[in-house]
Amino acid sequence: MATISLKNLTKTYGKVEVIHGIDLEIADGEFVVFVGPSGCGKSTTLRMVAGLEEVSGGEIRIGDRVVNELDPKQRNIAMVFQNYAIYPHMTVRENIAIGLYTQKLDKAEKARRVENAAEILGLTKFIDRRPAALSGGQRQRVAMGRAMVRDPAAFLFDEPLSNLDAQLRAQMRIEIKALHQRLGSTIAYVTHDQVEAMTMADRIVVMKDGHILQQGRPMEIYSNPVDVFTARFIGTPSMNVISSGQAGGEFGGDGGTPVLLGVRPQDLHVGPDAGEGHALSLSGPVTAVEPLGPETLVHFQLGDDTVIGTAPATEIPEVGSTVTAHAGRAHLHRFDAKTEKALERR
Amino acid sequence: MSSVTETPGTGLPMSRINPKAIVRWTILFIGGVLMVTPLLYMFSTSLKTPGQIYDLRLIPSAPTLANYMEVLREGDFMRWFINSSIVAVVVTASNLFFDSLVGYTLAKFKFRGRRFVFIAILSTLMIPTEMLVIPWYLMSAQFGWLDTYWGIMFPGMTTAFGTFLMKQFFETVPDDFLEAARIDGMNEFTIWWKIAMPLVTPALSALAIFTFLGNWTAFFWPLIVTTSKELYTLPIGLTSFAVEQAIRWEMIMTGAALATIPTLVIFLVLQRFIVRGVMLAGLKG
Ligand SMILES: Nc1ncnc2c1ncn2[C@@H]1O[C@H](COP(=O)(O)OP(=O)(O)OP(=O)(O)O)[C@@H](O)[C@H]1O
Ligand SMILES: [Mg+2]
């Protein structure tokens, strides 16, 4: 296990710079998840750490070695790809054993390690099958097995779950997390699924356009986003962001300049005001309802925008009726109208 | 046969037979007959006695293996058979190795002049063999390659066609496989040999069939470069046979029949590897 440290890391393709100087320290044994929209440079960053892309500028350290100029195999890292990339002409056993390719171990020890990894991942039954005879989830596990057997300095995952169906993804999230706890390994994990980020990460790194916007523990980012983009990216459904003008009331900045006001759907309760002195009240005609079981999402019109609030499962409003929704002051996020940066940290 | 479904008790329901299918099957049938007839006559003639060969019945009235005995007893035939085998096997192996090595490099590595190299290789496809034979001959004469195995083989040791074919196939091999192998610590040669090559077995099989058949039946260049009887390949040998033996058709047909056996074997062995879609199994399901 080892630390990973990025210093002012840049990447240029031809004349285009796609990574603009990233600084990041990943601690030994830490599970760091990179999230961000498509094309923001997550994969590129990860591939530079792996040694699959040349570094254009800056420095990458794994442990106490600068690895900029090292081949992938000299970096002692393991990587799991979105497409699994397990070899179709080899059995599960052979695929996992490839992870030990460079290790000088005797045959028995290799076999023991391969079988051990297969056991942990529940692949023992399939160990002599070829990938064609495995399900998507099993193939992904084989790819993880190949990464695991070697006991690498760090694991790199590039969207490993995005080809699985929702149920399997939820299951694999838990398995990967359990595996992390069991092995205590350093993990850099790329996804554009914020649920994966929230549920698995020790630390989330939010990226956009080749920059890091914010990093921190999942709940820290959830409750304290630095700007509108991060606020809307983390959490489902996305945070409602409206202008303070639409909200009425006294939310403006210094001297009454308009600001953007954010409130998460979970904090915007549809229903009668219980007289608790809510800071924000919004009302409008209902455009859609989504009963989720324990609660119902209510979409309603506010000026030109649609706002989402939550109603209790028992009180589902009619589409077309007018509803009012309330939120307490503690749940409001204020952003600068021009820069979209958060105005206060809480 | 998919357009014809049998209903119990009624036999073939005529109304369900698609007229297009009839036309299609008829054309295929005629084509098949045209292809197979010469082969059948070859085998049939090889089983006839000299007196029967102008009797055009397909099944000989008194089939005999005497011709086969005679051809095999005749010392030179076996020699030519071995020569052809050596040439075809060595050239095929060489093409499988070098064409795919070059094709892989062109498909998977970015380097200056890559396009130029590729176009230069492709452009040699446009030069007909007839134009190359004289330079080949002069070259062989200078290097002392005339009337040697190497002289017969060297022009075909790699081909532009094979390189092109392999490049196209290697381009379909996802980079993820190669990158995963790089991370797992294989060197570039091992990645090519152990990971990329097994993924293109259909292309390798096809290339092996083409190259083997091409060299097995090659006539023009081996005729020019060989002078001694011991170095003749089968096609040259069989021709000399025809001339020397005052055109004994039954003997020529017997030789030809024996010559087709390896090509059939190669085809039957390799065709089952030409199964598409092996590669996709290792990727997302
Ligand atoms: N080989 C390349 N040549 C030129 N530009 C590239 C190359 N590879 C990536 N890019 C660019 O670099 C940027 C970052 O790409 P990257 O693959 O890292 O995005 P990502 O965050 O992983 O996105 P996704 O979620 O879609 O996988 C993109 O704008 C992309 O167009
Ligand atoms: Mg990516």
XYZ file of C-alpha atoms and ligand atoms in Angstrom:
663
model
C 0.000 0.000 0.000
C 1.157 3.507 -0.659
C 0.236 7.141 -0.917
C -0.368 8.831 -4.246
C 0.506 12.444 -4.703
C -0.208 14.682 -7.693
C 1.547 18.036 -7.967
C 0.449 20.611 -10.522
C -0.360 17.793 -12.938
C -1.188 18.834 -16.495
C -2.016 17.013 -19.705
C -2.023 18.407 -23.217
C -3.145 16.686 -26.390
C -1.471 18.500 -29.248
C -2.097 22.132 -28.371
C -5.152 21.524 -26.226
C -4.675 21.382 -22.485
C -7.275 19.083 -20.929
C -5.932 18.837 -17.354
C -5.003 22.200 -15.895
C -2.697 21.642 -12.961
C -4.183 19.241 -10.451
C -2.908 18.974 -6.873
C -4.037 16.033 -4.810
C -2.745 13.917 -1.940
C -4.209 10.457 -1.504
C -3.372 8.946 1.869
C -2.281 5.374 2.409
C -5.372 3.174 2.480
C -7.708 5.952 1.434
C -10.632 5.403 -0.948
C -10.802 8.467 -3.184
C -13.548 8.830 -5.765
C -13.247 11.186 -8.723
C -16.592 12.409 -10.005
C -17.515 14.860 -12.696
C -19.371 15.150 -15.959
C -18.278 13.369 -19.110
C -15.093 14.776 -20.607
C -13.888 16.518 -17.450
C -10.626 14.559 -17.392
C -11.212 11.866 -14.784
C -9.993 9.012 -16.946
C -7.064 11.012 -18.243
C -5.924 11.732 -14.694
C -6.256 8.097 -13.677
C -4.454 6.893 -16.796
C -1.563 9.221 -16.070
C -1.285 7.695 -12.613
C -1.339 4.242 -14.209
C 1.322 5.215 -16.716
C -0.899 4.673 -19.748
C -0.724 8.357 -20.720
C 2.365 10.474 -20.690
C 2.473 13.260 -18.142
C 2.690 16.668 -19.864
C 3.655 18.615 -16.747
C 3.849 18.318 -12.996
C 4.695 15.334 -10.896
C 3.153 12.044 -9.815
C 4.472 10.192 -6.787
C 3.465 6.733 -5.691
C 4.838 6.064 -2.239
C 8.085 8.012 -2.179
C 8.986 7.476 -5.836
C 8.403 9.968 -8.611
C 6.852 7.759 -11.299
C 6.481 10.221 -14.205
C 8.949 8.341 -16.369
C 8.195 4.802 -15.215
C 6.409 2.158 -17.276
C 3.059 0.946 -15.955
C 4.577 -2.334 -14.824
C 7.212 -0.554 -12.727
C 4.592 1.371 -10.795
C 3.105 -1.663 -9.058
C -0.467 -0.525 -9.499
C -3.503 -2.545 -10.543
C -6.274 -1.213 -12.725
C -9.840 -2.315 -13.371
C -11.375 -1.087 -16.605
C -14.912 -0.135 -17.529
C -14.926 -2.925 -20.111
C -13.300 -5.368 -17.651
C -10.701 -6.245 -20.304
C -10.394 -9.829 -19.165
C -8.913 -12.082 -21.813
C -11.542 -14.139 -23.639
C -9.134 -16.906 -24.591
C -8.165 -17.658 -20.999
C -10.092 -19.264 -18.152
C -10.978 -17.398 -14.987
C -8.016 -19.040 -13.270
C -5.606 -17.989 -16.027
C -7.033 -14.493 -16.121
C -6.528 -14.006 -12.401
C -3.059 -15.553 -12.593
C -2.024 -12.933 -15.165
C -2.076 -10.482 -12.272
C 0.923 -12.391 -10.879
C 2.743 -12.358 -14.198
C 5.746 -10.408 -12.964
C 5.875 -11.993 -9.537
C 8.552 -14.592 -9.026
C 6.556 -17.089 -7.020
C 6.593 -20.848 -7.177
C 3.680 -22.575 -8.852
C 1.997 -23.736 -5.670
C 2.074 -20.268 -4.138
C 0.642 -18.750 -7.320
C -2.147 -21.314 -7.405
C -2.894 -20.692 -3.750
C -3.153 -16.936 -4.252
C -5.340 -17.287 -7.331
C -7.681 -19.661 -5.549
C -7.775 -17.410 -2.538
C -8.764 -14.408 -4.661
C -11.404 -16.481 -6.448
C -12.746 -17.572 -3.079
C -13.020 -14.012 -1.770
C -14.844 -12.923 -4.916
C -17.155 -15.945 -5.020
C -15.681 -17.220 -8.280
C -14.570 -20.646 -7.109
C -17.404 -22.378 -8.942
C -16.467 -20.743 -12.247
C -12.728 -20.919 -11.977
C -12.234 -23.102 -15.040
C -14.737 -21.291 -17.239
C -13.977 -18.841 -19.997
C -15.354 -15.285 -19.813
C -17.938 -16.032 -22.514
C -19.699 -18.295 -20.014
C -19.884 -15.649 -17.256
C -22.381 -12.908 -16.469
C -21.371 -9.246 -16.525
C -21.025 -9.116 -12.747
C -18.889 -12.255 -12.692
C -16.633 -10.854 -15.411
C -16.186 -7.696 -13.403
C -15.220 -9.814 -10.408
C -12.617 -11.627 -12.486
C -11.135 -8.268 -13.412
C -11.020 -7.391 -9.723
C -9.430 -10.729 -8.936
C -6.679 -10.053 -11.430
C -6.045 -6.740 -9.688
C -6.225 -8.200 -6.177
C -3.844 -11.148 -6.366
C -0.831 -8.967 -6.719
C -1.148 -6.900 -3.580
C -0.378 -3.677 -5.480
C 0.571 -0.272 -4.118
C -2.776 1.093 -5.249
C -5.903 0.113 -7.140
C -7.227 2.268 -9.936
C -10.822 1.801 -11.058
C -12.224 3.515 -14.151
C -16.012 3.350 -14.051
C -15.966 -0.358 -13.243
C -19.690 -0.637 -12.652
C -21.158 1.410 -15.460
C -21.917 -1.606 -17.640
C -23.889 -3.402 -14.953
C -27.602 -3.148 -14.273
C -28.801 -1.083 -11.334
C -29.288 -3.970 -8.932
C -25.916 -5.535 -9.602
C -24.282 -2.149 -9.361
C -25.711 -1.644 -5.886
C -24.428 -5.062 -4.849
C -20.960 -4.520 -6.324
C -20.700 -1.133 -4.583
C -21.016 -2.885 -1.289
C -18.600 -5.630 -2.306
C -15.928 -3.203 -3.441
C -16.292 -1.233 -0.276
C -16.042 -4.391 1.829
C -12.990 -5.408 -0.151
C -11.406 -2.051 0.574
C -12.003 -2.459 4.270
C -10.640 -5.974 4.197
C -7.483 -5.187 2.206
C -6.918 -1.688 3.514
C -5.793 -0.685 0.053
C -5.302 2.732 -1.480
C -7.971 3.183 -4.136
C -8.532 5.839 -6.791
C -11.940 5.301 -8.310
C -13.464 7.167 -11.232
C -17.190 7.392 -11.817
C -19.742 9.836 -13.076
C -22.342 8.300 -10.815
C -22.651 10.481 -7.751
C -24.382 7.695 -5.814
C -21.242 5.571 -6.138
C -19.202 8.528 -5.003
C -21.378 9.214 -1.976
C -21.648 5.616 -0.835
C -18.085 4.388 -1.300
C -15.707 7.288 -0.901
C -13.619 8.278 2.059
C -13.085 11.423 0.056
C -14.783 12.753 -3.066
C -12.904 14.808 -5.649
C -15.277 16.763 -7.866
C -13.788 17.642 -11.247
C -14.941 19.866 -14.058
C -13.188 20.921 -17.258
C -9.806 19.639 -16.101
C -9.910 21.345 -12.696
C -10.664 20.085 -9.224
C -13.645 22.066 -7.962
C -13.862 20.627 -4.509
C -12.682 17.725 -2.425
C -13.792 16.436 0.932
C -15.707 13.767 2.794
C -19.002 12.887 1.073
C -21.236 14.533 3.674
C -19.017 17.583 3.742
C -19.505 18.088 0.014
C -23.172 17.270 0.243
C -23.896 19.803 2.916
C -21.296 22.364 1.945
C -20.892 22.570 -1.826
C -18.515 25.294 -2.982
C -20.523 26.282 -6.014
C -23.724 25.710 -7.944
C -22.155 23.022 -10.133
C -21.047 20.852 -7.224
C -24.291 21.490 -5.395
C -26.313 20.241 -8.327
C -23.944 17.394 -9.184
C -23.979 15.719 -5.775
C -27.336 14.470 -4.495
C -30.406 13.172 -6.309
C -32.591 14.717 -7.430
C -30.396 17.748 -8.038
C -30.567 20.738 -5.734
C -33.113 23.395 -6.754
C -31.402 26.657 -7.577
C -33.538 29.757 -7.967
C -32.808 33.456 -7.963
C -33.489 35.296 -4.739
C -35.967 37.465 -6.637
C -38.201 34.470 -7.231
C -38.063 33.534 -3.576
C -39.400 36.802 -2.293
C -38.124 37.555 1.189
C -34.840 39.012 2.278
C -32.160 36.707 0.901
C -30.161 39.175 -1.128
C -26.503 39.810 -0.533
C -24.916 42.965 0.822
C -26.974 45.970 -0.173
C -29.755 43.786 -1.530
C -27.877 42.462 -4.613
C -29.576 39.378 -5.973
C -28.112 35.941 -5.147
C -28.855 32.368 -6.162
C -30.657 30.319 -3.608
C -30.265 26.551 -3.398
C -32.392 24.062 -1.557
C -32.350 20.292 -1.844
C -35.655 18.612 -2.728
C -35.392 16.585 0.493
C -35.360 19.833 2.481
C -38.240 21.450 0.624
C -41.383 20.082 2.254
C -44.652 20.284 0.374
C -47.653 20.802 2.638
C -49.225 23.270 4.993
C -46.912 25.571 6.882
C -46.884 24.255 10.429
C -46.188 27.746 11.613
C -42.572 27.081 12.485
C -41.448 30.268 10.836
C -39.941 28.787 7.671
C -37.421 30.941 5.943
C -38.538 30.007 2.449
C -41.988 29.382 1.060
C -42.577 28.672 -2.609
C -45.826 27.890 -4.345
C -46.952 26.985 -7.816
C -48.984 24.545 -9.916
C -47.928 20.876 -9.779
C -46.532 19.602 -13.095
C -45.628 16.044 -12.104
C -45.547 13.716 -9.103
C -43.198 10.785 -8.577
C -44.268 8.537 -5.698
C -41.134 6.738 -4.518
C -42.769 4.777 -1.727
C -41.594 6.351 1.514
C -42.065 9.821 0.042
C -43.242 11.541 -3.103
C -41.338 13.967 -5.296
C -43.506 16.879 -6.351
C -42.480 18.969 -9.369
C -44.084 22.376 -9.471
C -43.777 25.463 -11.584
C -42.067 28.580 -10.253
C -41.911 31.304 -12.884
C -40.039 29.705 -15.772
C -38.362 27.081 -13.596
C -39.485 23.759 -12.248
C -38.800 23.143 -8.587
C -38.825 19.760 -6.886
C -40.048 19.243 -3.349
C -41.006 16.234 -1.258
C -44.387 15.326 0.135
C -45.199 12.551 2.617
C -46.266 9.275 1.015
C -49.787 9.689 2.349
C -50.451 13.100 0.827
C -49.871 12.964 -2.899
C -51.047 16.205 -4.537
C -53.017 16.229 -7.803
C -51.233 17.359 -10.954
C -52.520 20.858 -11.732
C -53.359 21.765 -8.163
C -51.367 24.487 -6.500
C -49.040 23.555 -3.686
C -46.843 25.414 -1.266
C -43.469 24.151 -0.081
C -41.344 25.268 2.828
C -37.729 25.060 3.870
C -35.914 26.110 7.032
C -33.091 28.597 6.978
C -30.531 25.954 7.919
C -31.199 24.175 4.669
C -30.658 27.117 2.349
C -27.486 27.540 0.304
C -26.634 30.978 -1.049
C -24.484 31.445 -4.150
C -23.142 34.546 -5.872
C -25.323 35.265 -8.895
C -22.359 35.933 -11.183
C -19.579 33.554 -10.092
C -21.984 30.896 -8.777
C -19.627 30.399 -5.798
C -21.072 29.683 -2.371
C -21.364 32.830 -0.268
C -20.809 31.177 3.084
C -19.292 27.980 4.448
C -21.223 26.240 7.139
C -34.772 -23.902 -45.327
C -36.094 -21.425 -42.817
C -38.867 -20.220 -45.106
C -40.366 -23.680 -45.351
C -42.185 -24.895 -42.287
C -43.776 -28.270 -42.184
C -47.288 -28.539 -40.816
C -48.139 -31.927 -39.369
C -50.209 -34.094 -41.646
C -50.005 -31.900 -44.724
C -46.380 -32.331 -45.738
C -44.878 -29.231 -47.266
C -47.413 -26.445 -47.481
C -46.724 -25.199 -51.011
C -48.149 -21.764 -50.338
C -45.409 -21.127 -47.764
C -42.517 -21.721 -50.179
C -41.109 -18.347 -51.018
C -40.484 -17.961 -54.796
C -37.359 -15.959 -54.055
C -36.018 -18.906 -52.090
C -36.573 -21.207 -55.070
C -34.560 -18.915 -57.328
C -31.852 -18.590 -54.714
C -31.531 -22.303 -54.108
C -31.542 -23.040 -57.835
C -28.686 -20.626 -58.498
C -26.712 -21.982 -55.578
C -27.331 -25.530 -56.760
C -26.108 -24.813 -60.287
C -23.084 -23.005 -58.901
C -22.319 -25.927 -56.628
C -22.569 -28.447 -59.464
C -20.278 -26.334 -61.642
C -17.686 -26.207 -58.882
C -17.817 -29.836 -57.902
C -17.960 -31.514 -61.325
C -14.293 -31.020 -62.287
C -13.232 -32.360 -58.905
C -15.429 -35.412 -59.305
C -14.063 -36.047 -62.803
C -10.558 -35.730 -61.470
C -11.169 -38.438 -58.877
C -13.124 -40.539 -61.347
C -10.401 -40.394 -64.011
C -7.726 -41.229 -61.458
C -9.533 -44.524 -60.852
C -9.701 -45.503 -64.539
C -7.346 -47.543 -66.676
C -5.720 -45.828 -69.670
C -8.274 -47.486 -71.970
C -11.237 -46.041 -70.097
C -10.352 -42.395 -69.822
C -12.456 -41.228 -72.764
C -15.404 -43.119 -71.368
C -17.008 -40.140 -69.639
C -19.085 -42.060 -67.122
C -18.605 -40.551 -63.676
C -18.405 -43.893 -61.934
C -15.727 -46.023 -63.640
C -16.914 -49.455 -64.747
C -13.875 -51.100 -63.149
C -12.311 -48.719 -60.621
C -8.651 -49.418 -59.887
C -6.023 -47.990 -57.559
C -3.234 -48.995 -59.932
C -2.588 -45.378 -60.946
C -2.060 -44.374 -57.330
C 0.400 -47.215 -56.871
C 2.291 -46.154 -59.918
C 2.403 -42.452 -59.051
C 3.618 -43.152 -55.535
C 6.167 -45.691 -56.735
C 7.533 -43.202 -59.209
C 10.282 -41.647 -57.042
C 9.877 -38.036 -58.104
C 6.289 -37.586 -57.088
C 6.978 -37.981 -53.379
C 9.930 -35.672 -53.720
C 7.771 -32.941 -55.317
C 5.097 -33.456 -52.714
C 7.665 -32.892 -49.966
C 9.099 -29.848 -51.762
C 5.662 -28.290 -52.047
C 4.978 -29.047 -48.395
C 8.215 -27.442 -47.257
C 7.625 -24.340 -49.349
C 3.972 -23.923 -48.404
C 4.485 -24.580 -44.695
C 7.521 -22.326 -44.304
C 6.004 -19.467 -46.296
C 2.706 -19.752 -44.417
C 4.422 -19.737 -41.023
C 6.521 -16.783 -42.081
C 3.474 -14.819 -43.211
C 1.546 -15.595 -40.044
C 4.440 -14.311 -37.975
C 5.732 -11.330 -39.912
C 2.500 -10.063 -41.477
C 0.827 -9.983 -38.105
C 3.852 -8.421 -36.422
C 3.894 -5.590 -38.962
C 0.097 -5.346 -39.040
C -0.023 -5.098 -35.244
C 2.617 -2.391 -35.184
C 0.777 -0.376 -37.811
C -2.544 -0.821 -36.041
C -1.570 -0.240 -32.429
C 1.471 2.039 -32.257
C 1.602 5.682 -33.155
C 4.884 6.731 -34.698
C 6.111 9.191 -37.261
C 5.699 7.955 -40.801
C 3.163 5.286 -39.881
C 0.775 6.291 -42.655
C 3.608 6.492 -45.134
C 4.802 2.981 -44.301
C 1.291 1.644 -44.570
C 0.649 3.281 -47.933
C 4.031 2.128 -49.226
C 3.167 -1.446 -48.289
C -0.285 -1.220 -49.827
C 1.021 0.265 -53.048
C 3.087 -2.858 -53.732
C -0.243 -4.659 -54.161
C -0.641 -2.821 -57.432
C 2.498 -4.254 -59.026
C 1.697 -7.454 -60.931
C 3.860 -10.531 -60.342
C 4.873 -10.600 -63.999
C 6.689 -7.315 -63.516
C 8.474 -8.528 -60.428
C 9.695 -11.799 -61.835
C 12.628 -10.314 -63.742
C 14.035 -8.360 -60.791
C 13.479 -11.394 -58.561
C 15.329 -13.538 -61.043
C 18.261 -11.155 -61.372
C 18.436 -10.849 -57.620
C 18.369 -14.622 -57.149
C 21.071 -15.034 -59.791
C 23.349 -12.547 -58.061
C 22.847 -13.989 -54.599
C 23.147 -17.558 -55.832
C 19.580 -18.383 -54.879
C 18.624 -19.945 -58.199
C 17.481 -23.522 -57.890
C 17.260 -23.438 -54.069
C 14.350 -23.650 -51.618
C 15.062 -20.129 -50.464
C 14.911 -18.969 -54.072
C 11.418 -20.425 -54.407
C 10.224 -19.013 -51.094
C 11.747 -15.583 -50.612
C 9.346 -13.466 -52.690
C 6.380 -14.634 -50.615
C 7.824 -14.643 -47.105
C 5.720 -11.601 -46.254
C 2.911 -10.141 -48.304
C 1.287 -6.745 -48.471
C -2.100 -8.415 -48.512
C -1.385 -10.350 -45.328
C -0.060 -7.260 -43.597
C -3.122 -5.289 -44.617
C -5.482 -8.052 -43.488
C -3.803 -8.378 -40.105
C -3.686 -4.633 -39.566
C -7.419 -4.372 -40.168
C -8.104 -7.159 -37.678
C -5.761 -5.855 -35.009
C -7.559 -2.537 -35.211
C -10.658 -4.271 -33.878
C -8.786 -5.475 -30.774
C -9.766 -3.039 -28.000
C -6.845 -1.107 -26.488
C -8.105 -1.982 -23.022
C -6.809 -5.533 -23.428
C -3.342 -4.310 -24.302
C -3.305 -1.694 -21.556
C -4.453 -4.196 -18.970
C -1.596 -6.464 -20.032
C 0.860 -3.567 -19.855
C -0.215 -2.859 -16.294
C 0.079 -6.540 -15.457
C 3.706 -6.303 -16.465
C 3.983 -7.963 -19.875
C 6.468 -6.577 -22.353
C 5.268 -5.429 -25.752
C 6.323 -8.590 -27.565
C 4.550 -10.812 -25.042
C 1.426 -8.673 -25.280
C 1.399 -9.190 -29.023
C 2.092 -12.882 -28.824
C -0.013 -13.888 -25.828
C -2.864 -11.402 -25.876
C -3.343 -9.865 -29.307
C -2.563 -12.911 -31.458
C -5.075 -15.262 -29.788
C -7.738 -12.596 -30.283
C -7.313 -12.608 -34.056
C -7.269 -16.371 -34.657
C -10.056 -16.064 -37.251
C -7.874 -13.746 -39.322
C -4.813 -15.919 -38.790
C -6.741 -18.966 -39.963
C -7.963 -17.167 -43.059
C -4.472 -15.916 -43.828
C -3.065 -19.413 -43.311
C -5.565 -20.881 -45.763
C -4.914 -18.232 -48.430
C -1.156 -18.417 -48.100
C -0.980 -22.174 -48.024
C -3.229 -22.593 -51.055
C -1.444 -19.842 -52.946
C 1.939 -21.435 -52.411
C 0.747 -24.992 -52.870
C -0.575 -24.147 -56.307
C 2.061 -21.559 -57.268
C 3.357 -22.203 -60.762
C 4.985 -19.282 -62.506
C 7.809 -18.331 -60.155
C 8.793 -21.883 -59.071
C 8.934 -22.827 -62.761
C 11.358 -20.010 -63.466
C 13.595 -20.348 -60.440
C 14.005 -24.132 -60.408
C 15.931 -26.121 -62.980
C 16.689 -29.433 -61.328
C 13.950 -32.023 -61.049
C 14.655 -32.621 -57.365
C 13.551 -29.068 -56.539
C 10.306 -29.017 -58.540
C 7.168 -28.300 -56.593
C 4.063 -30.366 -57.333
C 2.505 -28.124 -60.007
C 5.792 -28.028 -61.948
C 6.333 -31.736 -61.431
C 2.857 -32.646 -62.598
C 3.290 -30.564 -65.726
C 6.597 -32.193 -66.550
C 4.857 -35.486 -65.945
C 2.250 -34.620 -68.523
C 4.831 -33.735 -71.116
C 7.161 -36.658 -70.558
C 4.494 -39.301 -70.304
C 2.826 -38.402 -73.612
C -0.158 -37.012 -71.748
C -1.369 -39.860 -69.629
C -4.468 -38.193 -68.271
C -5.193 -40.848 -65.684
C -1.704 -40.330 -64.219
C -2.031 -36.542 -64.192
C -5.414 -36.772 -62.533
C -4.056 -39.150 -59.928
C -1.224 -36.754 -59.133
C -3.678 -33.863 -58.963
C -6.006 -35.838 -56.724
C -3.151 -36.551 -54.318
C -2.173 -32.892 -54.468
C -5.613 -31.713 -53.353
C -5.568 -33.782 -50.179
C -3.411 -31.366 -48.107
C -5.480 -28.384 -49.199
C -8.648 -30.130 -48.047
C -7.045 -31.046 -44.739
C -5.818 -27.491 -44.152
C -9.208 -26.095 -44.927
C -11.113 -28.534 -42.745
C -8.750 -28.063 -39.812
C -8.651 -24.283 -39.946
C -12.167 -23.348 -40.916
C -13.549 -24.073 -37.470
C -11.286 -21.353 -36.085
C -12.901 -18.853 -38.382
C -15.608 -18.162 -35.874
C -16.470 -14.578 -35.455
C -17.041 -12.839 -32.157
C -14.543 -14.673 -29.977
C -13.117 -11.347 -28.977
C -16.242 -9.755 -27.547
C -16.519 -12.283 -24.751
C -13.879 -10.551 -22.607
C -15.559 -7.189 -22.729
C -18.749 -5.826 -21.230
C -21.666 -8.231 -21.431
N -6.341 10.901 -27.194
C -6.932 12.105 -27.035
N -6.685 13.108 -27.893
C -7.258 14.325 -27.720
N -8.099 14.616 -26.725
C -8.388 13.667 -25.827
C -7.818 12.359 -25.929
N -8.277 11.618 -24.894
C -9.097 12.422 -24.190
N -9.160 13.658 -24.736
C -9.937 14.789 -24.207
O -9.598 14.971 -22.872
C -10.750 15.344 -22.117
C -10.864 14.458 -20.915
O -11.182 13.137 -21.321
P -11.423 11.973 -20.284
O -11.521 10.713 -21.052
O -10.404 12.044 -19.223
O -12.849 12.327 -19.688
P -13.662 11.595 -18.543
O -13.804 12.551 -17.430
O -13.066 10.287 -18.253
O -15.070 11.417 -19.241
P -16.072 10.169 -19.217
O -16.900 10.309 -17.996
O -16.892 10.395 -20.443
O -15.258 8.927 -19.269
C -11.924 15.276 -23.051
O -12.288 16.587 -23.410
C -11.411 14.521 -24.239
O -12.003 15.001 -25.405
Mg -13.629 8.222 -18.635
